[in-house]
Tab-separated table of C-alpha atoms in Angstrom:
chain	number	residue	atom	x	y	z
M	1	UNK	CA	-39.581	212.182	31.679
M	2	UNK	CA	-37.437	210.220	34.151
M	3	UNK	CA	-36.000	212.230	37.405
M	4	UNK	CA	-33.303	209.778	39.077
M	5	UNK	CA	-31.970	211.317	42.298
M	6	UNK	CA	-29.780	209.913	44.849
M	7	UNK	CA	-27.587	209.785	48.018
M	8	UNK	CA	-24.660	207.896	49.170
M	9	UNK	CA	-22.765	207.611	52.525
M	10	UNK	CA	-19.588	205.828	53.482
M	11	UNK	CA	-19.068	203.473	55.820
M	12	UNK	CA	-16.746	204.237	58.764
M	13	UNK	CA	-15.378	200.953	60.366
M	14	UNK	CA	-14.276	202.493	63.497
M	15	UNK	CA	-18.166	203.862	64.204
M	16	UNK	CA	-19.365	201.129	62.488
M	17	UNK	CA	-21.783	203.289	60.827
M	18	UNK	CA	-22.683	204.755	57.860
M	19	UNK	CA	-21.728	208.744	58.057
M	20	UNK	CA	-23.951	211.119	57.252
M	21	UNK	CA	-22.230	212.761	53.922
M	22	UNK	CA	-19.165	212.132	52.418
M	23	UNK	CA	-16.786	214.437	50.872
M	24	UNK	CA	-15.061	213.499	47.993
M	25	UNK	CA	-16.784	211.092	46.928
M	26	UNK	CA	-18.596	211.667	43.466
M	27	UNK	CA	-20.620	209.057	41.318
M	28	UNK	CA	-20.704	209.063	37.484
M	29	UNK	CA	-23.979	208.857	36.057
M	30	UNK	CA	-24.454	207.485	32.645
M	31	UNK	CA	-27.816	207.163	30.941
M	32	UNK	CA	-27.928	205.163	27.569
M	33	UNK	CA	-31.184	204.410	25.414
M	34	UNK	CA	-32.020	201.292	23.648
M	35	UNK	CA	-29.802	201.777	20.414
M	36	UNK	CA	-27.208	201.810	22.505
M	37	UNK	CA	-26.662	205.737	22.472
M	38	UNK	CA	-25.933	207.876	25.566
M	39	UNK	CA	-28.288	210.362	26.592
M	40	UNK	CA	-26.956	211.199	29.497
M	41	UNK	CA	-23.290	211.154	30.860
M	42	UNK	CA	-22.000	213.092	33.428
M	43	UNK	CA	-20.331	213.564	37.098
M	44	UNK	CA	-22.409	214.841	39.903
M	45	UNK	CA	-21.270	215.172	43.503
M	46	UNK	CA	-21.934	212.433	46.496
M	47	UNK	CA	-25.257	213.461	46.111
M	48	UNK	CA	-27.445	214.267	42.618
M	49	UNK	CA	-30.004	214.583	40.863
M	50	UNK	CA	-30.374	213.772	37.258
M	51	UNK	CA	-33.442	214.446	34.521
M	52	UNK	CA	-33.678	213.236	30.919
M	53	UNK	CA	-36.566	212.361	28.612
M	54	UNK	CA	-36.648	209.248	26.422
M	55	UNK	CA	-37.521	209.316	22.902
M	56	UNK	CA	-37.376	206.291	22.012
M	57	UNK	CA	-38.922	203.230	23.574
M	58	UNK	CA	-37.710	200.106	25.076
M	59	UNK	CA	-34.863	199.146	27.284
M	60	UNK	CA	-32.570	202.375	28.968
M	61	UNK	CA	-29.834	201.544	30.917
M	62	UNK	CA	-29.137	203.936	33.933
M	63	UNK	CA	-25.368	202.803	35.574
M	64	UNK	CA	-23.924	204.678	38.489
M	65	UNK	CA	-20.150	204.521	38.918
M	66	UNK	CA	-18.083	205.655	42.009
M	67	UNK	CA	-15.572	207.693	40.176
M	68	UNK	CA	-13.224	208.059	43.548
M	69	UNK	CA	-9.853	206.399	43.150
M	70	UNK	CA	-8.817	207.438	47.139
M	71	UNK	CA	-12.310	205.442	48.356
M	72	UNK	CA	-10.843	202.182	46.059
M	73	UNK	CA	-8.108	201.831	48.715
M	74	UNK	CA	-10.216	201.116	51.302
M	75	UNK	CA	-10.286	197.131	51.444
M	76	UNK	CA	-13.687	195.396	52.299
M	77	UNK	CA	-15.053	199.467	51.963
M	78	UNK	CA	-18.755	199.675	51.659
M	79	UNK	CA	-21.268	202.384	50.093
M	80	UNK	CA	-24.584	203.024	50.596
M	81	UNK	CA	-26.699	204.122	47.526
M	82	UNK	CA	-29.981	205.800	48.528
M	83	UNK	CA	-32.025	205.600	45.022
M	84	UNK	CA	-35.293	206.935	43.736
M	85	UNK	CA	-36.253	207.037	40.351
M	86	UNK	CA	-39.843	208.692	39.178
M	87	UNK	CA	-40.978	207.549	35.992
M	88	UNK	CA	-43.807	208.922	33.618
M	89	UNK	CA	-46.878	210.554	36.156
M	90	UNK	CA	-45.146	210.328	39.128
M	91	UNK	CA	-42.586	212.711	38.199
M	92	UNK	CA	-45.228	215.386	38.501
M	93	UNK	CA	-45.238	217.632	41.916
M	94	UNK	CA	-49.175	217.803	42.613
M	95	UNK	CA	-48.375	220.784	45.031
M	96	UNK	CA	-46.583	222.747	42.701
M	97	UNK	CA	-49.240	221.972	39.928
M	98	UNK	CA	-52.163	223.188	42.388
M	99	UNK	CA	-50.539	226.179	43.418
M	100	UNK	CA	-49.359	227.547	39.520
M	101	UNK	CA	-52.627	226.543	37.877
M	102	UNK	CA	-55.036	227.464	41.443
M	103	UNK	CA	-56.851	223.981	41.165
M	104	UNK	CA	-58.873	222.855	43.268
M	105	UNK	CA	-59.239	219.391	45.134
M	106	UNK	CA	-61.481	217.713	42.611
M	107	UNK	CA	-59.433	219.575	39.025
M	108	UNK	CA	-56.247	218.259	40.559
M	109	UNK	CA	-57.461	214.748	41.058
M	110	UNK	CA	-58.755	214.646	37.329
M	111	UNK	CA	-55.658	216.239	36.298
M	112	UNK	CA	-54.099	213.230	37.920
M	113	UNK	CA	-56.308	211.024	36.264
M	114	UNK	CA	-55.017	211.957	32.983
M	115	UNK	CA	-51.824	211.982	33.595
M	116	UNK	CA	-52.318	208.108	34.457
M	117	UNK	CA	-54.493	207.860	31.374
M	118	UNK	CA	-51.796	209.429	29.367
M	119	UNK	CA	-48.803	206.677	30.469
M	120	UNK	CA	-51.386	203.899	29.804
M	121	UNK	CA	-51.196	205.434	26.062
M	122	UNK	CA	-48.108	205.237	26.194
M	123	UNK	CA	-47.705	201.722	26.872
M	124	UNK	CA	-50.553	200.752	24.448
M	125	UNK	CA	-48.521	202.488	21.929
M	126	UNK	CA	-45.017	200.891	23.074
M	127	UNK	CA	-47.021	197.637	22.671
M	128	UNK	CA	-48.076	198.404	18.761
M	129	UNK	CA	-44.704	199.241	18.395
M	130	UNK	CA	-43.491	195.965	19.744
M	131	UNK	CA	-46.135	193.812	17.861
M	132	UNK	CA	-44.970	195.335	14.830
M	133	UNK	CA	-41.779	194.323	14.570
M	134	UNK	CA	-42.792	190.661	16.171
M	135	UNK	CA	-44.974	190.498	13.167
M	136	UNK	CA	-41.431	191.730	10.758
M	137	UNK	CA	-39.371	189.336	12.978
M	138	UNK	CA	-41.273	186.579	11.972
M	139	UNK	CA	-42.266	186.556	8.431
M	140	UNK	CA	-38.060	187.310	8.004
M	141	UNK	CA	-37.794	184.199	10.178
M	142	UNK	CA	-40.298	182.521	7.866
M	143	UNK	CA	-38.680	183.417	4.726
M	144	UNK	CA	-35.043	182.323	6.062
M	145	UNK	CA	-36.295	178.852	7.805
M	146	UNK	CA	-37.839	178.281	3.729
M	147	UNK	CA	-34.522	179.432	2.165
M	148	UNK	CA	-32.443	177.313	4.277
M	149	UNK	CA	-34.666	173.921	4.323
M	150	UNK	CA	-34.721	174.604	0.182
M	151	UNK	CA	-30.602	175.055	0.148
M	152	UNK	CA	-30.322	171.610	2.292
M	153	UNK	CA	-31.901	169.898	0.423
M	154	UNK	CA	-30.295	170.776	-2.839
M	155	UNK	CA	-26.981	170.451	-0.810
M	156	UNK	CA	-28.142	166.425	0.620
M	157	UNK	CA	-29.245	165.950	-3.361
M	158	UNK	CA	-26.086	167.443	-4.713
M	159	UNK	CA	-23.936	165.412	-2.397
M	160	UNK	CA	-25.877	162.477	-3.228
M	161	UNK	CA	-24.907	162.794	-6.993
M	162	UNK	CA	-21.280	163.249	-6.459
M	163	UNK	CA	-21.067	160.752	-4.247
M	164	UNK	CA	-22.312	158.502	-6.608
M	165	UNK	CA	-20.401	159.953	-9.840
M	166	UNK	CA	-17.060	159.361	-7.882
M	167	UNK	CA	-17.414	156.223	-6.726
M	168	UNK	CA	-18.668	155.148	-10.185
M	169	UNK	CA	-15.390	156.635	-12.050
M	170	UNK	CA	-13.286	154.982	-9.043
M	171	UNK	CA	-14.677	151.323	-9.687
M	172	UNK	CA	-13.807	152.095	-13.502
M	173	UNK	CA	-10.456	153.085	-13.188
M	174	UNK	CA	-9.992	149.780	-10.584
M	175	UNK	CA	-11.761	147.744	-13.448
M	176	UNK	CA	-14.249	146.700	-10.885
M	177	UNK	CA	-17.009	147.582	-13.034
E	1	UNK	CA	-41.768	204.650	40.519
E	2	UNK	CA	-43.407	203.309	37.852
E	3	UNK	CA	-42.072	202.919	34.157
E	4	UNK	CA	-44.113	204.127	31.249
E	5	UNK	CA	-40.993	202.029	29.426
E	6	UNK	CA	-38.866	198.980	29.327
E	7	UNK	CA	-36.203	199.893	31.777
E	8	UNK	CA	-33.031	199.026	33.248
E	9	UNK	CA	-29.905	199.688	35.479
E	10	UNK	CA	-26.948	198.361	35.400
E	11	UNK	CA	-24.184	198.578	38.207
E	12	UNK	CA	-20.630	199.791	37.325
E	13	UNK	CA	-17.720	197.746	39.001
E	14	UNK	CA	-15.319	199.444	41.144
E	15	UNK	CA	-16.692	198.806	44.495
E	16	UNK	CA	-16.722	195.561	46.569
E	17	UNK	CA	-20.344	196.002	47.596
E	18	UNK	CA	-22.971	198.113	47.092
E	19	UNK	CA	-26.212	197.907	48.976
E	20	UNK	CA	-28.863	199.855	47.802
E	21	UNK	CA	-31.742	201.721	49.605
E	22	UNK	CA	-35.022	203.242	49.008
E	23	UNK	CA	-35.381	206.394	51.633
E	24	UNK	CA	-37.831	208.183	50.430
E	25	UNK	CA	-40.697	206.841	48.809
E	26	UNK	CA	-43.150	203.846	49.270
E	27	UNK	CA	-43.511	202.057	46.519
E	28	UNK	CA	-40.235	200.889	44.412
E	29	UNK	CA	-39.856	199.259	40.983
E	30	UNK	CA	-36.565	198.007	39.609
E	31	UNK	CA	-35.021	196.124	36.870
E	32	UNK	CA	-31.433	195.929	37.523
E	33	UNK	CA	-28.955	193.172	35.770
E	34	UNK	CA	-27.766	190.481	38.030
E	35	UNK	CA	-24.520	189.238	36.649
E	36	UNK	CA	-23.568	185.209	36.864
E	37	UNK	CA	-22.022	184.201	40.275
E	38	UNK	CA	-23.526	187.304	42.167
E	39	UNK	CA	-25.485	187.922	44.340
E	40	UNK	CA	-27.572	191.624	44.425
E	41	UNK	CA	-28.874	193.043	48.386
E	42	UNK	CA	-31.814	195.764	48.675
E	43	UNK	CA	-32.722	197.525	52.025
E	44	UNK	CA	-35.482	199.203	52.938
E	45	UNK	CA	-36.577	200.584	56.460
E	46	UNK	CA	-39.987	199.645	57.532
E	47	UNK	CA	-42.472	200.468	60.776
E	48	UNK	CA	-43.583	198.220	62.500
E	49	UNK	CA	-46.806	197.127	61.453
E	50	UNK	CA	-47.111	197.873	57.936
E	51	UNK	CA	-48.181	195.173	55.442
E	52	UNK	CA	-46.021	194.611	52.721
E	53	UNK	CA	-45.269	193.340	49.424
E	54	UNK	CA	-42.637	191.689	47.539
E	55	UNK	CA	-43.066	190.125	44.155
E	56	UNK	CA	-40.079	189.660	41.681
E	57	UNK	CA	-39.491	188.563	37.808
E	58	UNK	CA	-37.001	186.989	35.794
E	59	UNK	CA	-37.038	189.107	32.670
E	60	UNK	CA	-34.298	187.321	30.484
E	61	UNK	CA	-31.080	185.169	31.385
E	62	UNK	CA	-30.677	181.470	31.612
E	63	UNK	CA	-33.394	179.317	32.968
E	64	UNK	CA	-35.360	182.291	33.865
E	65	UNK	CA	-34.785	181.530	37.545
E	66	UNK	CA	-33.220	183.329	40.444
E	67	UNK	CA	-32.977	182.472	44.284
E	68	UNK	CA	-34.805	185.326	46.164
E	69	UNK	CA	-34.256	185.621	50.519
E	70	UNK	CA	-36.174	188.281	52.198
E	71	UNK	CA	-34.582	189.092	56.228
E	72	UNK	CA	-36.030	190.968	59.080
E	73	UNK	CA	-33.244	193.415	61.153
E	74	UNK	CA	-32.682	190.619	63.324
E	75	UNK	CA	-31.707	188.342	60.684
E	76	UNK	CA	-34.939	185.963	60.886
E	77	UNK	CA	-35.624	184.678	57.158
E	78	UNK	CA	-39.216	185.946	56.692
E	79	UNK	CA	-39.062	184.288	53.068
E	80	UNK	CA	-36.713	182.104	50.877
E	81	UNK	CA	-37.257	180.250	47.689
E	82	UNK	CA	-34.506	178.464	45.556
E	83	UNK	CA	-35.003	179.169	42.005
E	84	UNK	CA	-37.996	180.995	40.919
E	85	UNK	CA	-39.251	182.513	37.940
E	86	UNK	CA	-41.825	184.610	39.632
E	87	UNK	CA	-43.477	184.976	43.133
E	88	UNK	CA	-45.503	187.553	44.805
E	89	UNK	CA	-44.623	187.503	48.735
E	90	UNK	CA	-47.426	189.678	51.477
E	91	UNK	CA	-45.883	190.016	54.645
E	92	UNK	CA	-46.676	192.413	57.785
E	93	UNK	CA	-43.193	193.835	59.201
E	94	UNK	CA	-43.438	193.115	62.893
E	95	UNK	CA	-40.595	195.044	63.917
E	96	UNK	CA	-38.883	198.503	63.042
E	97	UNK	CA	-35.829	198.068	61.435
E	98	UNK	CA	-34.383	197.653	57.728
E	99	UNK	CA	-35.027	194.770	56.383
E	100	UNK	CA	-33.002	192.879	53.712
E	101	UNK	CA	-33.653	191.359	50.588
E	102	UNK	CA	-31.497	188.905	48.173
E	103	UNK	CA	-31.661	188.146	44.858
E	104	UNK	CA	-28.575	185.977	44.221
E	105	UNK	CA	-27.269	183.869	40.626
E	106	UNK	CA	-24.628	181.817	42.526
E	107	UNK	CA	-25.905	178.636	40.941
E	108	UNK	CA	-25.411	179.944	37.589
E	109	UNK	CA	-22.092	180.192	36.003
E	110	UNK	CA	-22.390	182.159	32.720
E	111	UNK	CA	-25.578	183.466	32.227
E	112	UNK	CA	-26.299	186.495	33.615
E	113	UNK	CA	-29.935	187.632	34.247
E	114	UNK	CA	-32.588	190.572	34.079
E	115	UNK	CA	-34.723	190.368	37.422
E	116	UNK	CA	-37.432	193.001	38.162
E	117	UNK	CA	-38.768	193.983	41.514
E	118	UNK	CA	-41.608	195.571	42.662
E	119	UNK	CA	-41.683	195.941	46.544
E	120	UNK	CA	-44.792	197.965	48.288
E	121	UNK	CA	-44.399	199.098	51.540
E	122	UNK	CA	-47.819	200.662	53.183
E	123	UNK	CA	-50.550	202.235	50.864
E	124	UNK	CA	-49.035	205.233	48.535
E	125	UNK	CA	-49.217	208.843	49.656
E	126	UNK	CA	-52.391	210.565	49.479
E	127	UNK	CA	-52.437	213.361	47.179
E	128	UNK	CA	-52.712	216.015	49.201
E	129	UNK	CA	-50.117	216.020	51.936
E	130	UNK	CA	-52.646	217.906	54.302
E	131	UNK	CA	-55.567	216.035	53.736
E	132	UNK	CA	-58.027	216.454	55.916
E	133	UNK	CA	-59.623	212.916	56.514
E	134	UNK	CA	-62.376	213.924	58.934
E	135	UNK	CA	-64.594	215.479	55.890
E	136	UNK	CA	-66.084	212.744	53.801
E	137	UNK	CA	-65.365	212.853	50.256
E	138	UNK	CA	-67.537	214.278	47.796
E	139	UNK	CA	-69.546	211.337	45.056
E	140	UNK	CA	-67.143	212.816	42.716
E	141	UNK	CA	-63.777	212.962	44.898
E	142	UNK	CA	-64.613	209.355	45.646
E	143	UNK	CA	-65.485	208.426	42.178
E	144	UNK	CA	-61.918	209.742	41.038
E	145	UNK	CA	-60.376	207.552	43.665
E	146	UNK	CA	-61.929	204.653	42.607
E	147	UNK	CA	-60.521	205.942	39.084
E	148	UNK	CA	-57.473	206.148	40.430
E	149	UNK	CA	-57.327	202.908	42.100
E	150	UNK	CA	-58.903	201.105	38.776
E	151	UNK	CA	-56.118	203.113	36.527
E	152	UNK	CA	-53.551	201.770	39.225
E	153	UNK	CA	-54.545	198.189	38.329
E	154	UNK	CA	-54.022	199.143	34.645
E	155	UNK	CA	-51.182	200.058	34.717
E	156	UNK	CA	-49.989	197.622	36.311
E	157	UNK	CA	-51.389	194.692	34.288
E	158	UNK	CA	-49.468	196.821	31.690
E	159	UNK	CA	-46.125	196.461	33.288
E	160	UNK	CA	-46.742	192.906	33.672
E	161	UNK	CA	-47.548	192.191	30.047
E	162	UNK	CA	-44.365	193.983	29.563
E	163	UNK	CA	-42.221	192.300	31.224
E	164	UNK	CA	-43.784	188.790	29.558
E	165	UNK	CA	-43.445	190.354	26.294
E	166	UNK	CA	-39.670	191.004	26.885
E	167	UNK	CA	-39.412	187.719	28.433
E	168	UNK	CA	-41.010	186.075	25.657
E	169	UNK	CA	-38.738	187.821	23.213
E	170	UNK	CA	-35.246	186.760	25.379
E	171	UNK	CA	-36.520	183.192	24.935
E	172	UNK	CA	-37.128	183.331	21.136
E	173	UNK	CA	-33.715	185.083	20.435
E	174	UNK	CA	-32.450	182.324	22.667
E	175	UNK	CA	-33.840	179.977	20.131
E	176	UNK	CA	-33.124	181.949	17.060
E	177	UNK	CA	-29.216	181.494	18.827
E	178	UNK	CA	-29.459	177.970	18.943
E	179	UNK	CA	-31.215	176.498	15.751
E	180	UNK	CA	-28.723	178.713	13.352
E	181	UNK	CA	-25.768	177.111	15.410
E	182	UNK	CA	-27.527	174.085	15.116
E	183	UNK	CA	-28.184	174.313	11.100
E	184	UNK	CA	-24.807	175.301	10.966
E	185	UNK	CA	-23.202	172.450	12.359
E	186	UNK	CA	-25.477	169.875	10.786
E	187	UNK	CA	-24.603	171.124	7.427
E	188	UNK	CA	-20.979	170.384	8.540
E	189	UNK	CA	-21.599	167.624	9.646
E	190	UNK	CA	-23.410	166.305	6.865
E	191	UNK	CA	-20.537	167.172	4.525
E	192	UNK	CA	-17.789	165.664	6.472
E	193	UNK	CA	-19.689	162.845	6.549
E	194	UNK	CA	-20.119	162.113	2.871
E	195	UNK	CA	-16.624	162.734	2.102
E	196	UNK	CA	-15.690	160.471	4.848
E	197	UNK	CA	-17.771	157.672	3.158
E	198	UNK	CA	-16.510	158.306	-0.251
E	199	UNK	CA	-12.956	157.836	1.407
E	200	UNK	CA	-13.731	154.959	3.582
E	201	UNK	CA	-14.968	153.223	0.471
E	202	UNK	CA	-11.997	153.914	-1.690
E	203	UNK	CA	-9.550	152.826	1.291
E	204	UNK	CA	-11.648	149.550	1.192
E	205	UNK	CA	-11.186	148.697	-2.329
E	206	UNK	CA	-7.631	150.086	-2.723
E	207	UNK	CA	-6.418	147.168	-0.041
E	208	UNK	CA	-8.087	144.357	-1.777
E	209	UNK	CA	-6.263	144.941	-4.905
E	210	UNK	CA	-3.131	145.008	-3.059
E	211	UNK	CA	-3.765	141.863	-1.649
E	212	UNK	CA	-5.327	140.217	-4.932
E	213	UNK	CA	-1.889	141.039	-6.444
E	214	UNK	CA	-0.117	139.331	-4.043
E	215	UNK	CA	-1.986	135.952	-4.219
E	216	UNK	CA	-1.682	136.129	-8.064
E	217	UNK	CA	2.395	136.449	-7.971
């Protein structure tokens, strides 16, 4: 689970200063996964918070766009992006979690231990995942660096031959030969 | 944050500049695409006093270099290095302010480039917000914090390996890119060229016989 949240404030030239909260002003948040597909598009206000879960692994692409056409006119304007994204364990509130489930000190810091243990599984698997289709990647590169080295050289040999025929029949015809 | 996968962030276009700032946390991980010709500025507010860490990666793009420039609020240049692949940078801010850092691709003109950050300011939030620090820790609270620490280190070994793996993998697609272009082009090359001989030889042989004719007559 990812939880992306954020805050952005405009800067006012005359103050010189970045204001506290602007109004109007609303960012487009689009969240797409590693095939390409979008998990997550959708408009929140100057300030947001967005959630989604991956289900597949590798590389997600998180873009923010300022969706305000009025803010565009302001020449040399400048915004302020306050970011934080929580991945994997830290998304978890350890206050909340010791309050619902009563823990105490020492069951909440094992709980946090296996939280940790559980994203390093997750990696480890991510890893298999990506070692498996190294190993695919290369035996196909294997097979197509075989099949083309094979096709050139029937291709230099072939050439060879024709070059030969031609210039055979040519000398002929010119009664060289 | 940490990331249990590959990630990254792009930046839409529509404003001239964006700086971007951490508020609210104390440790901050990024992978964010830097495109050719631009350069990318993070902030971060710091006490004085607190140690420190900067250490940044070129994930995929180009020659897998970037320039990095890290600036105190008054503008002094606490670190700069001209194309890097990787660096790890421990500093101690000694004044309170936000500081600045750089990662520009100005040198490059077409590639643009995956760079990942990991900046650590202070020591991360204890678990309990309340904590009361004047009880010593039980043998087991303290063995779970070594746990902790230890599991820390994991992980982040992990996220290293990561980012080499994806490195390694931008480099061989790099290659893949290149040597089919390159088999390509010398089987073109190899054709034209035998034709061309074939041609050259004929155009030799079909002047002589003009010229044989002519001493004949």
């Amino acid at each position: 689970m990812i939880i992306g949240n954020y805050r952005t404030q405009l800067y006012d030239k005359q103050k010189e200063e970045y204001l506290p909260a602007t109004q109007g002003l609303g960012m487009f948040v689009e969240v797409k996964d590693p095939d390409e597909k979008v998990i997550l598009s959708r408009q929140y206000g100057s300030e947001g918070r967005f959630i989604f879960t991956s289900h597949t692994p590798g590389e997600h692409q998180i873009c923010l766009h300022s969706n305000s056409s009025k803010f565009a006119l302001f020449a040399g304007g400048m915004l302020r992006v306050h970011l934080d994204i929580q991945v994997g364990e830290h998304t978890n509130n350890y206050a909340e979690i010791a309050a619902k489930d009563k823990l105490t000190e020492l069951q909440l810091r094992v709980r946090q231990l296996m939280e940790q243990v559980d994203q390093i599984q997750k990696e480890q698997n991510y890893q298999r995942y990506r070692e498996e289709r190294f190993r695919q990647t290369s035996e196909s590169t294997n097979q197509r660096v075989l099949w083309w080295s094979i096709v050139q050289t029937l291709i230099l040999v072939a050439i060879g031959f024709w070059q030969m025929r031609h210039l055979k029949s040519f000398f002929e015809a010119k009664k060289l030969v | 944050m940490r990331f249990g996968f590959g990630f990254g962030f792009g930046f839409g276009s529509g404003l001239l500049l964006l700086p971007l700032m951490f508020g609210w946390i104390c440790a901050s991980e990024l992978t964010f695409e830097l495109p050719d010709n631009a350069k990318q500025c993070f902030y971060e507010d710091i006490t004085i006093g607190t140690k420190c860490t900067l250490e940044f990666q070129v994930v995929t793009g180009g020659h897998y270099d970037v320039d990095c420039r890290l600036e105190d609020p008054d503008g002094t240049v606490l670190y700069k290095e001209m194309k890097k692949q990787y660096d790890s940078f421990t500093f101690t801010a000694s004044r309170n302010g936000t500081h600045k850092f750089c990662f520009s691709n100005e040198f490059s003109t077409f590639t643009h480039k995956t760079v990942y950050f990991d900046f650590q300011v202070g020591d991360d939030p204890p678990l309990f917000p309340n904590e009361n620090r004047v009880t010593a820790l039980t043998q087991m609270e303290s063995a779970c914090v070594s746990i902790h620490e230890a599991l820390k280190s994991v992980i982040d070994y992990q996220t290293h390996f990561r980012l080499r793996e994806a490195q390694g993998r931008s480099r061989a697609e790099d290659l893949n890119t290149r040597v089919a272009f390159w088999s390509v082009g010398e089987a073109f090359i190899l054709l034209v060229v035998s034709i061309s001989q074939v041609l050259l030889l004929r155009s030799f042989f079909s002047d002589r016989k003009t010229t044989t004719t002519r001493l004949g007559s």
